[in-house]
mmCIF file of C-alpha atoms and ligand atoms in Angstrom:
data_model
loop_
_atom_site.group_PDB
_atom_site.id
_atom_site.type_symbol
_atom_site.label_atom_id
_atom_site.label_comp_id
_atom_site.label_asym_id
_atom_site.label_seq_id
_atom_site.Cartn_x
_atom_site.Cartn_y
_atom_site.Cartn_z
ATOM 1 C CA MET L 42 -93.366 66.856 -24.111
ATOM 2 C CA ILE L 43 -94.398 70.096 -25.817
ATOM 3 C CA PRO L 44 -97.939 70.584 -24.489
ATOM 4 C CA PHE L 45 -100.781 71.712 -26.725
ATOM 5 C CA ASN L 46 -101.426 74.698 -24.455
ATOM 6 C CA LYS L 47 -99.698 76.388 -21.539
ATOM 7 C CA PRO L 48 -101.590 79.333 -20.036
ATOM 8 C CA PHE L 49 -99.480 82.472 -20.224
ATOM 9 C CA LEU L 50 -98.966 84.560 -17.087
ATOM 10 C CA THR L 51 -98.009 88.220 -17.306
ATOM 11 C CA GLY L 52 -96.607 88.142 -13.756
ATOM 12 C CA ILE L 53 -98.961 90.865 -12.524
ATOM 13 C CA GLU L 54 -101.944 88.598 -11.864
ATOM 14 C CA THR L 55 -101.173 87.779 -8.233
ATOM 15 C CA ALA L 56 -100.481 91.419 -7.331
ATOM 16 C CA TYR L 57 -103.890 92.418 -8.710
ATOM 17 C CA ILE L 58 -105.572 89.502 -6.949
ATOM 18 C CA GLU L 59 -103.965 90.628 -3.696
ATOM 19 C CA GLN L 60 -105.263 94.138 -4.335
ATOM 20 C CA ALA L 61 -108.759 92.740 -4.910
ATOM 21 C CA VAL L 62 -108.592 90.639 -1.764
ATOM 22 C CA HIS L 63 -107.520 93.614 0.349
ATOM 23 C CA SER L 64 -110.017 96.009 -1.230
ATOM 24 C CA GLY L 65 -112.837 94.699 0.913
ATOM 25 C CA LYS L 66 -114.939 93.845 -2.156
ATOM 26 C CA ILE L 67 -114.203 90.376 -3.459
ATOM 27 C CA SER L 68 -117.626 89.525 -4.894
ATOM 28 C CA GLY L 69 -118.560 90.570 -8.438
ATOM 29 C CA ASN L 70 -119.056 93.954 -10.123
ATOM 30 C CA GLY L 71 -116.203 95.686 -8.303
ATOM 31 C CA MET L 72 -113.287 97.779 -9.536
ATOM 32 C CA PHE L 73 -111.555 95.101 -11.661
ATOM 33 C CA THR L 74 -114.841 93.983 -13.240
ATOM 34 C CA LYS L 75 -115.497 97.578 -14.276
ATOM 35 C CA LYS L 76 -111.953 98.047 -15.601
ATOM 36 C CA CYS L 77 -112.229 94.914 -17.770
ATOM 37 C CA GLN L 78 -115.675 95.852 -19.056
ATOM 38 C CA HIS L 79 -114.500 99.372 -19.830
ATOM 39 C CA PHE L 80 -111.575 97.912 -21.802
ATOM 40 C CA PHE L 81 -113.977 96.098 -24.146
ATOM 41 C CA GLU L 82 -116.357 99.035 -24.441
ATOM 42 C CA LYS L 83 -113.560 101.517 -25.176
ATOM 43 C CA ASN L 84 -111.387 99.398 -27.484
ATOM 44 C CA TYR L 85 -114.045 97.496 -29.398
ATOM 45 C CA GLY L 86 -116.985 99.897 -29.403
ATOM 46 C CA ILE L 87 -119.224 97.468 -27.533
ATOM 47 C CA LYS L 88 -122.198 99.380 -26.104
ATOM 48 C CA LYS L 89 -122.239 97.447 -22.823
ATOM 49 C CA ALA L 90 -119.907 94.673 -21.705
ATOM 50 C CA LEU L 91 -120.757 92.345 -18.809
ATOM 51 C CA LEU L 92 -118.198 89.866 -17.516
ATOM 52 C CA THR L 93 -119.472 86.349 -16.879
ATOM 53 C CA THR L 94 -117.991 83.224 -15.348
ATOM 54 C CA SER L 95 -117.654 81.635 -18.809
ATOM 55 C CA CYS L 96 -118.559 82.055 -22.456
ATOM 56 C CA THR L 97 -121.098 79.285 -21.834
ATOM 57 C CA ASP L 98 -122.810 81.536 -19.266
ATOM 58 C CA ALA L 99 -122.734 84.502 -21.649
ATOM 59 C CA LEU L 100 -124.438 82.333 -24.304
ATOM 60 C CA GLU L 101 -127.074 81.301 -21.752
ATOM 61 C CA MET L 102 -127.680 84.985 -21.047
ATOM 62 C CA CYS L 103 -128.190 85.516 -24.800
ATOM 63 C CA ALA L 104 -130.875 82.820 -24.876
ATOM 64 C CA LEU L 105 -132.643 84.476 -21.908
ATOM 65 C CA LEU L 106 -132.368 87.960 -23.416
ATOM 66 C CA LEU L 107 -133.807 86.793 -26.748
ATOM 67 C CA ASN L 108 -136.722 85.175 -24.859
ATOM 68 C CA ILE L 109 -136.050 81.836 -26.515
ATOM 69 C CA LYS L 110 -138.837 79.369 -25.762
ATOM 70 C CA GLU L 111 -140.057 75.871 -26.649
ATOM 71 C CA GLY L 112 -140.297 75.413 -30.414
ATOM 72 C CA ASP L 113 -138.170 78.405 -31.471
ATOM 73 C CA GLU L 114 -135.555 77.590 -34.078
ATOM 74 C CA ILE L 115 -131.942 78.738 -33.987
ATOM 75 C CA ILE L 116 -129.530 78.426 -36.905
ATOM 76 C CA MET L 117 -125.856 77.745 -36.150
ATOM 77 C CA PRO L 118 -122.905 75.745 -37.482
ATOM 78 C CA SER L 119 -122.666 72.073 -36.582
ATOM 79 C CA TYR L 120 -118.906 72.447 -36.275
ATOM 80 C CA THR L 121 -118.816 74.284 -32.949
ATOM 81 C CA PHE L 122 -118.454 73.768 -29.207
ATOM 82 C CA VAL L 123 -121.400 72.197 -27.406
ATOM 83 C CA SER L 124 -122.171 75.395 -25.412
ATOM 84 C CA THR L 125 -123.166 77.319 -28.558
ATOM 85 C CA ALA L 126 -126.116 74.942 -28.941
ATOM 86 C CA ASN L 127 -126.722 73.899 -25.350
ATOM 87 C CA ALA L 128 -127.460 77.454 -24.182
ATOM 88 C CA PHE L 129 -130.461 77.614 -26.533
ATOM 89 C CA VAL L 130 -131.544 73.993 -26.054
ATOM 90 C CA LEU L 131 -131.823 74.738 -22.315
ATOM 91 C CA ARG L 132 -134.619 77.199 -23.198
ATOM 92 C CA GLY L 133 -136.420 74.631 -25.396
ATOM 93 C CA ALA L 134 -135.110 75.709 -28.810
ATOM 94 C CA LYS L 135 -134.667 73.417 -31.781
ATOM 95 C CA ILE L 136 -131.258 73.790 -33.389
ATOM 96 C CA ILE L 137 -131.114 73.922 -37.166
ATOM 97 C CA PHE L 138 -127.535 73.111 -38.008
ATOM 98 C CA CYS L 139 -125.712 74.509 -41.015
ATOM 99 C CA ASP L 140 -122.645 73.153 -42.796
ATOM 100 C CA SER L 141 -119.232 74.884 -42.872
ATOM 101 C CA LYS L 142 -117.391 76.629 -45.690
ATOM 102 C CA ARG L 143 -115.005 74.696 -47.925
ATOM 103 C CA ASP L 144 -112.051 77.001 -47.355
ATOM 104 C CA GLN L 145 -112.396 77.352 -43.540
ATOM 105 C CA PRO L 146 -114.632 75.948 -40.777
ATOM 106 C CA ASN L 147 -116.988 78.951 -40.363
ATOM 107 C CA ILE L 148 -120.717 78.698 -41.091
ATOM 108 C CA ASP L 149 -121.431 78.716 -44.851
ATOM 109 C CA GLU L 150 -123.438 81.928 -45.205
ATOM 110 C CA THR L 151 -124.720 80.841 -48.616
ATOM 111 C CA LYS L 152 -126.624 77.954 -46.987
ATOM 112 C CA ILE L 153 -128.324 79.927 -44.199
ATOM 113 C CA GLU L 154 -131.343 81.452 -45.926
ATOM 114 C CA ARG L 155 -132.849 78.131 -47.014
ATOM 115 C CA LEU L 156 -132.891 77.016 -43.340
ATOM 116 C CA ILE L 157 -135.114 79.882 -42.200
ATOM 117 C CA SER L 158 -138.719 79.092 -41.235
ATOM 118 C CA PRO L 159 -141.455 81.126 -39.507
ATOM 119 C CA LYS L 160 -140.123 79.688 -36.217
ATOM 120 C CA THR L 161 -136.549 80.956 -36.695
ATOM 121 C CA LYS L 162 -135.476 83.472 -34.029
ATOM 122 C CA ALA L 163 -131.740 83.878 -34.409
ATOM 123 C CA ILE L 164 -128.569 83.054 -36.295
ATOM 124 C CA ILE L 165 -125.570 82.229 -34.132
ATOM 125 C CA VAL L 166 -122.245 82.592 -35.884
ATOM 126 C CA VAL L 167 -118.963 81.226 -34.538
ATOM 127 C CA HIS L 168 -115.769 82.984 -35.619
ATOM 128 C CA TYR L 169 -113.673 79.836 -35.773
ATOM 129 C CA ALA L 170 -110.012 80.311 -34.840
ATOM 130 C CA GLY L 171 -110.774 84.025 -34.454
ATOM 131 C CA VAL L 172 -111.384 84.405 -38.216
ATOM 132 C CA ALA L 173 -114.511 86.406 -39.039
ATOM 133 C CA CYS L 174 -117.613 84.925 -40.628
ATOM 134 C CA GLU L 175 -118.985 86.749 -43.703
ATOM 135 C CA MET L 176 -120.948 89.173 -41.529
ATOM 136 C CA ASP L 177 -122.410 91.538 -44.161
ATOM 137 C CA THR L 178 -124.233 88.678 -45.874
ATOM 138 C CA ILE L 179 -125.382 87.233 -42.553
ATOM 139 C CA LEU L 180 -126.583 90.622 -41.259
ATOM 140 C CA SER L 181 -128.558 91.297 -44.409
ATOM 141 C CA ILE L 182 -130.253 87.861 -44.269
ATOM 142 C CA ALA L 183 -131.081 88.534 -40.604
ATOM 143 C CA LYS L 184 -132.459 91.978 -41.380
ATOM 144 C CA LYS L 185 -134.618 90.675 -44.239
ATOM 145 C CA HIS L 186 -136.152 87.958 -42.019
ATOM 146 C CA LYS L 187 -136.166 90.013 -38.769
ATOM 147 C CA LEU L 188 -133.800 87.665 -36.936
ATOM 148 C CA PHE L 189 -131.294 88.331 -34.193
ATOM 149 C CA VAL L 190 -127.586 87.709 -34.772
ATOM 150 C CA VAL L 191 -125.380 86.467 -31.939
ATOM 151 C CA GLU L 192 -121.629 86.229 -32.448
ATOM 152 C CA ASP L 193 -119.960 83.413 -30.553
ATOM 153 C CA ALA L 194 -116.596 85.163 -30.442
ATOM 154 C CA ALA L 195 -115.176 82.740 -27.848
ATOM 155 C CA GLN L 196 -111.919 82.755 -29.843
ATOM 156 C CA GLY L 197 -112.328 86.172 -31.429
ATOM 157 C CA ILE L 198 -110.605 88.746 -29.222
ATOM 158 C CA GLU L 199 -108.603 91.372 -31.141
ATOM 159 C CA SER L 200 -109.793 90.203 -34.545
ATOM 160 C CA TYR L 201 -111.708 92.215 -37.144
ATOM 161 C CA TYR L 202 -114.229 91.965 -39.974
ATOM 162 C CA LYS L 203 -113.758 94.767 -42.538
ATOM 163 C CA GLY L 204 -112.273 96.878 -39.768
ATOM 164 C CA ARG L 205 -115.040 96.108 -37.254
ATOM 165 C CA PRO L 206 -113.986 94.292 -34.077
ATOM 166 C CA LEU L 207 -115.472 90.815 -33.690
ATOM 167 C CA GLY L 208 -118.001 90.915 -30.892
ATOM 168 C CA SER L 209 -119.217 94.388 -31.836
ATOM 169 C CA ILE L 210 -121.244 93.398 -34.907
ATOM 170 C CA GLY L 211 -124.156 91.154 -33.860
ATOM 171 C CA HIS L 212 -127.023 92.251 -31.587
ATOM 172 C CA LEU L 213 -125.214 90.262 -28.888
ATOM 173 C CA ALA L 214 -121.823 88.544 -28.710
ATOM 174 C CA THR L 215 -119.860 86.377 -26.317
ATOM 175 C CA PHE L 216 -116.164 85.911 -25.509
ATOM 176 C CA SER L 217 -114.290 83.206 -23.586
ATOM 177 C CA PHE L 218 -111.365 83.634 -21.209
ATOM 178 C CA HIS L 219 -110.862 79.915 -20.651
ATOM 179 C CA GLU L 220 -107.183 79.088 -20.162
ATOM 180 C CA THR L 221 -106.863 77.972 -23.796
ATOM 181 C CA LYS L 222 -107.808 81.426 -25.131
ATOM 182 C CA ASN L 223 -105.472 84.307 -26.089
ATOM 183 C CA ILE L 224 -106.508 86.239 -22.953
ATOM 184 C CA GLN L 225 -107.482 84.039 -20.041
ATOM 185 C CA CYS L 226 -108.345 83.856 -16.356
ATOM 186 C CA GLY L 227 -108.742 80.088 -16.008
ATOM 187 C CA GLU L 228 -112.491 80.192 -16.579
ATOM 188 C CA GLY L 229 -114.231 83.386 -17.646
ATOM 189 C CA GLY L 230 -116.354 85.038 -20.286
ATOM 190 C CA LEU L 231 -118.051 88.209 -21.425
ATOM 191 C CA LEU L 232 -121.400 89.210 -22.856
ATOM 192 C CA ALA L 233 -121.182 92.059 -25.367
ATOM 193 C CA ILE L 234 -124.403 93.976 -25.910
ATOM 194 C CA ASN L 235 -124.490 95.984 -29.125
ATOM 195 C CA ASP L 236 -128.226 96.615 -29.302
ATOM 196 C CA LYS L 237 -129.006 99.118 -26.555
ATOM 197 C CA LYS L 238 -132.466 97.740 -25.933
ATOM 198 C CA PHE L 239 -130.961 94.693 -24.187
ATOM 199 C CA ILE L 240 -128.740 96.552 -21.718
ATOM 200 C CA GLU L 241 -131.112 97.124 -18.825
ATOM 201 C CA ARG L 242 -132.501 93.600 -18.828
ATOM 202 C CA ALA L 243 -129.039 92.063 -19.287
ATOM 203 C CA GLU L 244 -127.854 93.648 -16.037
ATOM 204 C CA ILE L 245 -130.896 92.225 -14.249
ATOM 205 C CA ILE L 246 -130.431 88.705 -15.653
ATOM 206 C CA TRP L 247 -126.726 88.950 -14.721
ATOM 207 C CA GLU L 248 -127.626 89.776 -11.087
ATOM 208 C CA LYS L 249 -129.984 86.855 -10.339
ATOM 209 C CA GLY L 250 -133.053 88.596 -11.751
ATOM 210 C CA THR L 251 -132.679 91.598 -9.442
ATOM 211 C CA ASN L 252 -132.036 95.289 -10.042
ATOM 212 C CA ARG L 253 -128.982 95.186 -7.762
ATOM 213 C CA ALA L 254 -126.687 96.824 -10.354
ATOM 214 C CA ALA L 255 -129.026 99.841 -10.469
ATOM 215 C CA PHE L 256 -129.115 99.824 -6.642
ATOM 216 C CA TRP L 257 -125.292 99.998 -6.439
ATOM 217 C CA ARG L 258 -125.388 102.996 -8.755
ATOM 218 C CA GLY L 259 -127.918 104.657 -6.426
ATOM 219 C CA GLU L 260 -130.680 104.627 -9.048
ATOM 220 C CA VAL L 261 -133.148 102.752 -6.790
ATOM 221 C CA ASN L 262 -133.222 102.758 -2.992
ATOM 222 C CA LYS L 263 -133.697 99.006 -2.524
ATOM 223 C CA TYR L 264 -133.256 96.099 -4.842
ATOM 224 C CA ASN L 265 -135.976 93.672 -5.843
ATOM 225 C CA TRP L 266 -136.640 90.511 -7.775
ATOM 226 C CA VAL L 267 -137.796 91.959 -11.098
ATOM 227 C CA ASP L 268 -137.207 89.239 -13.728
ATOM 228 C CA ILE L 269 -135.687 85.793 -14.228
ATOM 229 C CA GLY L 270 -131.911 85.533 -13.991
ATOM 230 C CA SER L 271 -129.010 83.688 -12.453
ATOM 231 C CA SER L 272 -125.616 84.292 -10.868
ATOM 232 C CA PHE L 273 -123.591 85.027 -13.981
ATOM 233 C CA LEU L 274 -121.013 87.490 -12.645
ATOM 234 C CA PRO L 275 -117.476 86.439 -11.707
ATOM 235 C CA SER L 276 -115.733 87.382 -8.468
ATOM 236 C CA GLU L 277 -113.169 90.173 -8.304
ATOM 237 C CA ILE L 278 -110.461 87.538 -7.844
ATOM 238 C CA ASN L 279 -111.074 86.279 -11.392
ATOM 239 C CA THR L 280 -111.456 89.721 -12.905
ATOM 240 C CA ALA L 281 -108.264 90.992 -11.245
ATOM 241 C CA PHE L 282 -106.433 88.134 -12.988
ATOM 242 C CA LEU L 283 -108.155 88.968 -16.258
ATOM 243 C CA TYR L 284 -107.252 92.661 -16.088
ATOM 244 C CA ALA L 285 -103.573 91.787 -15.691
ATOM 245 C CA GLN L 286 -103.854 89.872 -18.962
ATOM 246 C CA LEU L 287 -105.757 92.598 -20.816
ATOM 247 C CA GLU L 288 -103.030 95.098 -19.956
ATOM 248 C CA GLU L 289 -100.567 92.888 -21.832
ATOM 249 C CA LEU L 290 -102.816 92.199 -24.831
ATOM 250 C CA GLU L 291 -100.434 93.729 -27.359
ATOM 251 C CA THR L 292 -97.393 91.752 -26.183
ATOM 252 C CA ILE L 293 -99.426 88.542 -26.108
ATOM 253 C CA GLN L 294 -100.794 89.128 -29.596
ATOM 254 C CA ASN L 295 -97.403 90.022 -31.062
ATOM 255 C CA ARG L 296 -95.845 86.803 -29.818
ATOM 256 C CA ARG L 297 -98.794 84.636 -30.906
ATOM 257 C CA LYS L 298 -98.738 86.166 -34.391
ATOM 258 C CA SER L 299 -95.025 85.593 -34.704
ATOM 259 C CA ILE L 300 -95.416 81.889 -33.797
ATOM 260 C CA TRP L 301 -98.320 81.602 -36.257
ATOM 261 C CA GLU L 302 -96.229 83.118 -39.071
ATOM 262 C CA GLN L 303 -93.332 80.807 -38.264
ATOM 263 C CA TYR L 304 -95.655 77.809 -38.547
ATOM 264 C CA TYR L 305 -97.145 79.054 -41.812
ATOM 265 C CA LYS L 306 -93.770 79.676 -43.451
ATOM 266 C CA GLY L 307 -92.525 76.312 -42.178
ATOM 267 C CA VAL L 308 -95.352 74.152 -43.501
ATOM 268 C CA ASP L 309 -96.701 76.056 -46.514
ATOM 269 C CA LYS L 310 -95.202 73.436 -48.886
ATOM 270 C CA LEU L 311 -97.855 71.050 -47.605
ATOM 271 C CA ILE L 312 -100.460 72.861 -49.710
ATOM 272 C CA GLU L 313 -98.948 71.187 -52.803
ATOM 273 C CA LEU L 314 -99.727 67.801 -51.238
ATOM 274 C CA GLY L 315 -103.368 68.724 -50.708
ATOM 275 C CA ILE L 316 -103.049 69.456 -46.990
ATOM 276 C CA GLY L 317 -105.165 72.430 -45.874
ATOM 277 C CA LEU L 318 -103.746 75.384 -43.940
ATOM 278 C CA PRO L 319 -105.636 78.207 -42.190
ATOM 279 C CA TYR L 320 -107.243 80.549 -44.690
ATOM 280 C CA ILE L 321 -107.775 84.212 -43.817
ATOM 281 C CA PRO L 322 -110.266 85.841 -46.235
ATOM 282 C CA GLU L 323 -109.630 89.394 -47.367
ATOM 283 C CA TYR L 324 -112.400 90.709 -45.145
ATOM 284 C CA ALA L 325 -110.875 89.163 -42.005
ATOM 285 C CA THR L 326 -107.802 89.592 -39.819
ATOM 286 C CA ASN L 327 -105.848 86.917 -37.991
ATOM 287 C CA ASN L 328 -105.652 87.025 -34.169
ATOM 288 C CA ALA L 329 -103.407 83.945 -34.116
ATOM 289 C CA HIS L 330 -105.717 82.074 -31.813
ATOM 290 C CA MET L 331 -104.987 78.805 -33.547
ATOM 291 C CA PHE L 332 -102.769 77.130 -36.107
ATOM 292 C CA TYR L 333 -104.208 74.046 -37.745
ATOM 293 C CA LEU L 334 -103.644 71.595 -40.584
ATOM 294 C CA ILE L 335 -106.383 69.809 -42.486
ATOM 295 C CA CYS L 336 -105.120 66.339 -43.238
ATOM 296 C CA ARG L 337 -106.271 64.449 -46.318
ATOM 297 C CA SER L 338 -108.089 61.783 -44.284
ATOM 298 C CA GLY L 339 -108.990 60.882 -40.719
ATOM 299 C CA LYS L 340 -106.513 58.002 -40.859
ATOM 300 C CA GLU L 341 -103.714 60.333 -41.874
ATOM 301 C CA ARG L 342 -104.564 62.677 -38.990
ATOM 302 C CA THR L 343 -104.475 59.811 -36.455
ATOM 303 C CA LYS L 344 -101.066 58.723 -37.776
ATOM 304 C CA LEU L 345 -99.749 62.285 -37.647
ATOM 305 C CA ILE L 346 -100.971 62.727 -34.042
ATOM 306 C CA GLU L 347 -99.195 59.471 -33.123
ATOM 307 C CA HIS L 348 -96.031 60.497 -34.966
ATOM 308 C CA LEU L 349 -95.972 63.841 -33.138
ATOM 309 C CA LYS L 350 -96.659 62.153 -29.789
ATOM 310 C CA GLU L 351 -93.704 59.803 -30.377
ATOM 311 C CA ASN L 352 -91.664 62.962 -30.849
ATOM 312 C CA GLU L 353 -92.951 64.519 -27.615
ATOM 313 C CA ILE L 354 -95.392 66.914 -29.267
ATOM 314 C CA ASN L 355 -99.034 67.101 -28.242
ATOM 315 C CA ALA L 356 -101.232 68.089 -31.199
ATOM 316 C CA VAL L 357 -105.009 67.698 -30.879
ATOM 317 C CA PHE L 358 -108.185 67.472 -32.946
ATOM 318 C CA HIS L 359 -111.123 69.777 -32.277
ATOM 319 C CA TYR L 360 -114.934 69.784 -32.399
ATOM 320 C CA ILE L 361 -117.077 66.726 -32.932
ATOM 321 C CA CYS L 362 -120.048 67.817 -35.089
ATOM 322 C CA LEU L 363 -123.160 68.480 -33.044
ATOM 323 C CA HIS L 364 -125.782 67.413 -35.617
ATOM 324 C CA ASP L 365 -124.931 63.728 -35.227
ATOM 325 C CA SER L 366 -123.809 63.826 -31.583
ATOM 326 C CA PRO L 367 -125.309 61.198 -29.245
ATOM 327 C CA TYR L 368 -127.554 63.870 -27.675
ATOM 328 C CA TYR L 369 -128.805 65.589 -30.818
ATOM 329 C CA LYS L 370 -128.768 62.879 -33.534
ATOM 330 C CA GLU L 371 -132.421 61.921 -33.011
ATOM 331 C CA LYS L 372 -133.540 65.552 -32.904
ATOM 332 C CA HIS L 373 -131.650 66.592 -36.035
ATOM 333 C CA ASP L 374 -133.305 66.357 -39.438
ATOM 334 C CA VAL L 375 -131.737 64.060 -42.010
ATOM 335 C CA ARG L 376 -129.438 66.606 -43.681
ATOM 336 C CA GLU L 377 -125.789 65.626 -43.824
ATOM 337 C CA MET L 378 -122.955 68.075 -43.179
ATOM 338 C CA PRO L 379 -120.098 66.709 -45.283
ATOM 339 C CA ILE L 380 -117.828 69.715 -44.932
ATOM 340 C CA ALA L 381 -118.233 69.993 -41.162
ATOM 341 C CA LYS L 382 -117.511 66.235 -40.961
ATOM 342 C CA LYS L 383 -114.297 66.808 -42.905
ATOM 343 C CA TYR L 384 -113.139 69.269 -40.219
ATOM 344 C CA GLU L 385 -114.227 66.866 -37.467
ATOM 345 C CA ASN L 386 -112.150 64.081 -38.992
ATOM 346 C CA CYS L 387 -109.190 65.884 -40.519
ATOM 347 C CA LEU L 388 -108.457 69.132 -38.630
ATOM 348 C CA LEU L 389 -105.398 69.022 -36.370
ATOM 349 C CA ARG L 390 -104.443 71.866 -34.004
ATOM 350 C CA LEU L 391 -100.771 72.491 -33.272
ATOM 351 C CA PRO L 392 -99.382 73.793 -29.958
ATOM 352 C CA LEU L 393 -99.559 77.596 -29.815
ATOM 353 C CA TRP L 394 -98.778 79.440 -26.597
ATOM 354 C CA VAL L 395 -96.904 82.631 -25.798
ATOM 355 C CA ASP L 396 -93.925 81.094 -23.980
ATOM 356 C CA MET L 397 -93.094 78.663 -26.815
ATOM 357 C CA ASN L 398 -89.695 79.436 -28.254
ATOM 358 C CA ASP L 399 -88.678 79.485 -31.931
ATOM 359 C CA LYS L 400 -86.762 76.219 -31.522
ATOM 360 C CA GLU L 401 -89.863 74.429 -30.305
ATOM 361 C CA VAL L 402 -91.870 75.717 -33.271
ATOM 362 C CA ASP L 403 -89.069 74.641 -35.643
ATOM 363 C CA LEU L 404 -89.001 71.205 -34.035
ATOM 364 C CA ILE L 405 -92.751 70.785 -34.593
ATOM 365 C CA VAL L 406 -92.453 71.962 -38.211
ATOM 366 C CA HIS L 407 -89.498 69.592 -38.752
ATOM 367 C CA ASN L 408 -91.482 66.623 -37.430
ATOM 368 C CA ILE L 409 -94.478 67.430 -39.607
ATOM 369 C CA LEU L 410 -92.331 67.738 -42.743
ATOM 370 C CA LYS L 411 -90.574 64.473 -41.821
ATOM 371 C CA PHE L 412 -93.963 62.751 -41.518
ATOM 372 C CA TYR L 413 -94.856 63.919 -45.036
ATOM 373 C CA LYS L 414 -91.377 62.954 -46.282
ATOM 374 C CA ILE L 415 -90.606 66.367 -47.692
ATOM 375 C CA LEU L 416 -87.403 67.020 -45.795
HETATM 376 C C1 LIG U 211 -116.922 78.448 -30.055
HETATM 377 C C2 LIG U 211 -116.977 78.262 -28.567
HETATM 378 N N1 LIG U 211 -118.041 78.713 -27.883
HETATM 379 C C3 LIG U 211 -118.138 78.592 -26.553
HETATM 380 C C4 LIG U 211 -117.133 78.007 -25.822
HETATM 381 C C5 LIG U 211 -117.273 77.886 -24.333
HETATM 382 O O1 LIG U 211 -116.386 78.706 -23.655
HETATM 383 P P1 LIG U 211 -116.219 78.612 -22.067
HETATM 384 O O2 LIG U 211 -115.297 77.470 -21.794
HETATM 385 O O3 LIG U 211 -115.645 79.944 -21.676
HETATM 386 O O4 LIG U 211 -117.574 78.411 -21.496
HETATM 387 C C6 LIG U 211 -115.997 77.518 -26.463
HETATM 388 C C7 LIG U 211 -114.927 76.877 -25.710
HETATM 389 O O5 LIG U 211 -113.835 76.677 -26.121
HETATM 390 C C8 LIG U 211 -115.913 77.641 -27.878
HETATM 391 O O6 LIG U 211 -114.860 77.171 -28.569
#
């Protein structure tokens, strides 16, 4: 069976973990944490990066930093992972969902402004498949209405919007290093702070509501409980693993892009049949996080998944819209999200991992073309 995902190992991870173990500092905020954070600050111009145990945790930090409280409204796409919404719902927010774009699953920026009310606090964008949302439009709407912008860049490492790295554009941003992501450490995440006014408080929230980070730097002579917070920082064992991956970012990206191109060239005839392929707008780059097809119906997708499974290939669907999920259906207003529903029903993700070989990609392409009888 060709699995949907197989976490890539650079081979250096265990050596770095051993180094962390023998360093005498295995808890968080040690040498490897700092190296990883520095990588993001230096390469992507992020003002302050803080590693977290997941992207979910980084999103929860965003909700705390923005002081989200009961009754606040947050605008975000319905076609996203549950954590994008849950982080804000935990603080009492009401989520105002927005539909996706016709040509790709990102939030439709032309539908955002009409959703704004006096209670709106923030717009959360999700760069689906690592492809940028239309940030200039979104930033100008946010500026006009004095709203915060958070980028959920869970899938967005090493991708750009008009030359600006994803994760460096919104007031705050989050990344995921879950094993399905381009760079991974099993479970992991990062909070990117681009508005300096959040830095000091973010470090406190990160360290259980204490000023321990300042204490380690020798800025205060004892550390105290100074705010709310939680234990958001990962151990040095995780960050040692992550650093080994970051060092190989270029190699990983080159291979992923090559697989992505091979897929695209192999299946581009499907466009003539009305099957959708990933669309990269001019303002965006492609980090090859994902290759997907958009089938013409849900039925067709189910049949294609079965056909691929019979041929030992594991292809999978993705998000289930949040606006009509069992948890949120009753809380959501009556608006329908037809385009997001199309992605829920018709989008199919193909296997994409660094150690796949060209033959495996060809085999998947061959089986897809056979299914559509165009071989
Ligand atoms: C858009 C988005 N946001 C957040 C997350 C949560 O990431 P994590 O598993 O690191 O908490 C995911 C997970 O895949 C995601 O796709």
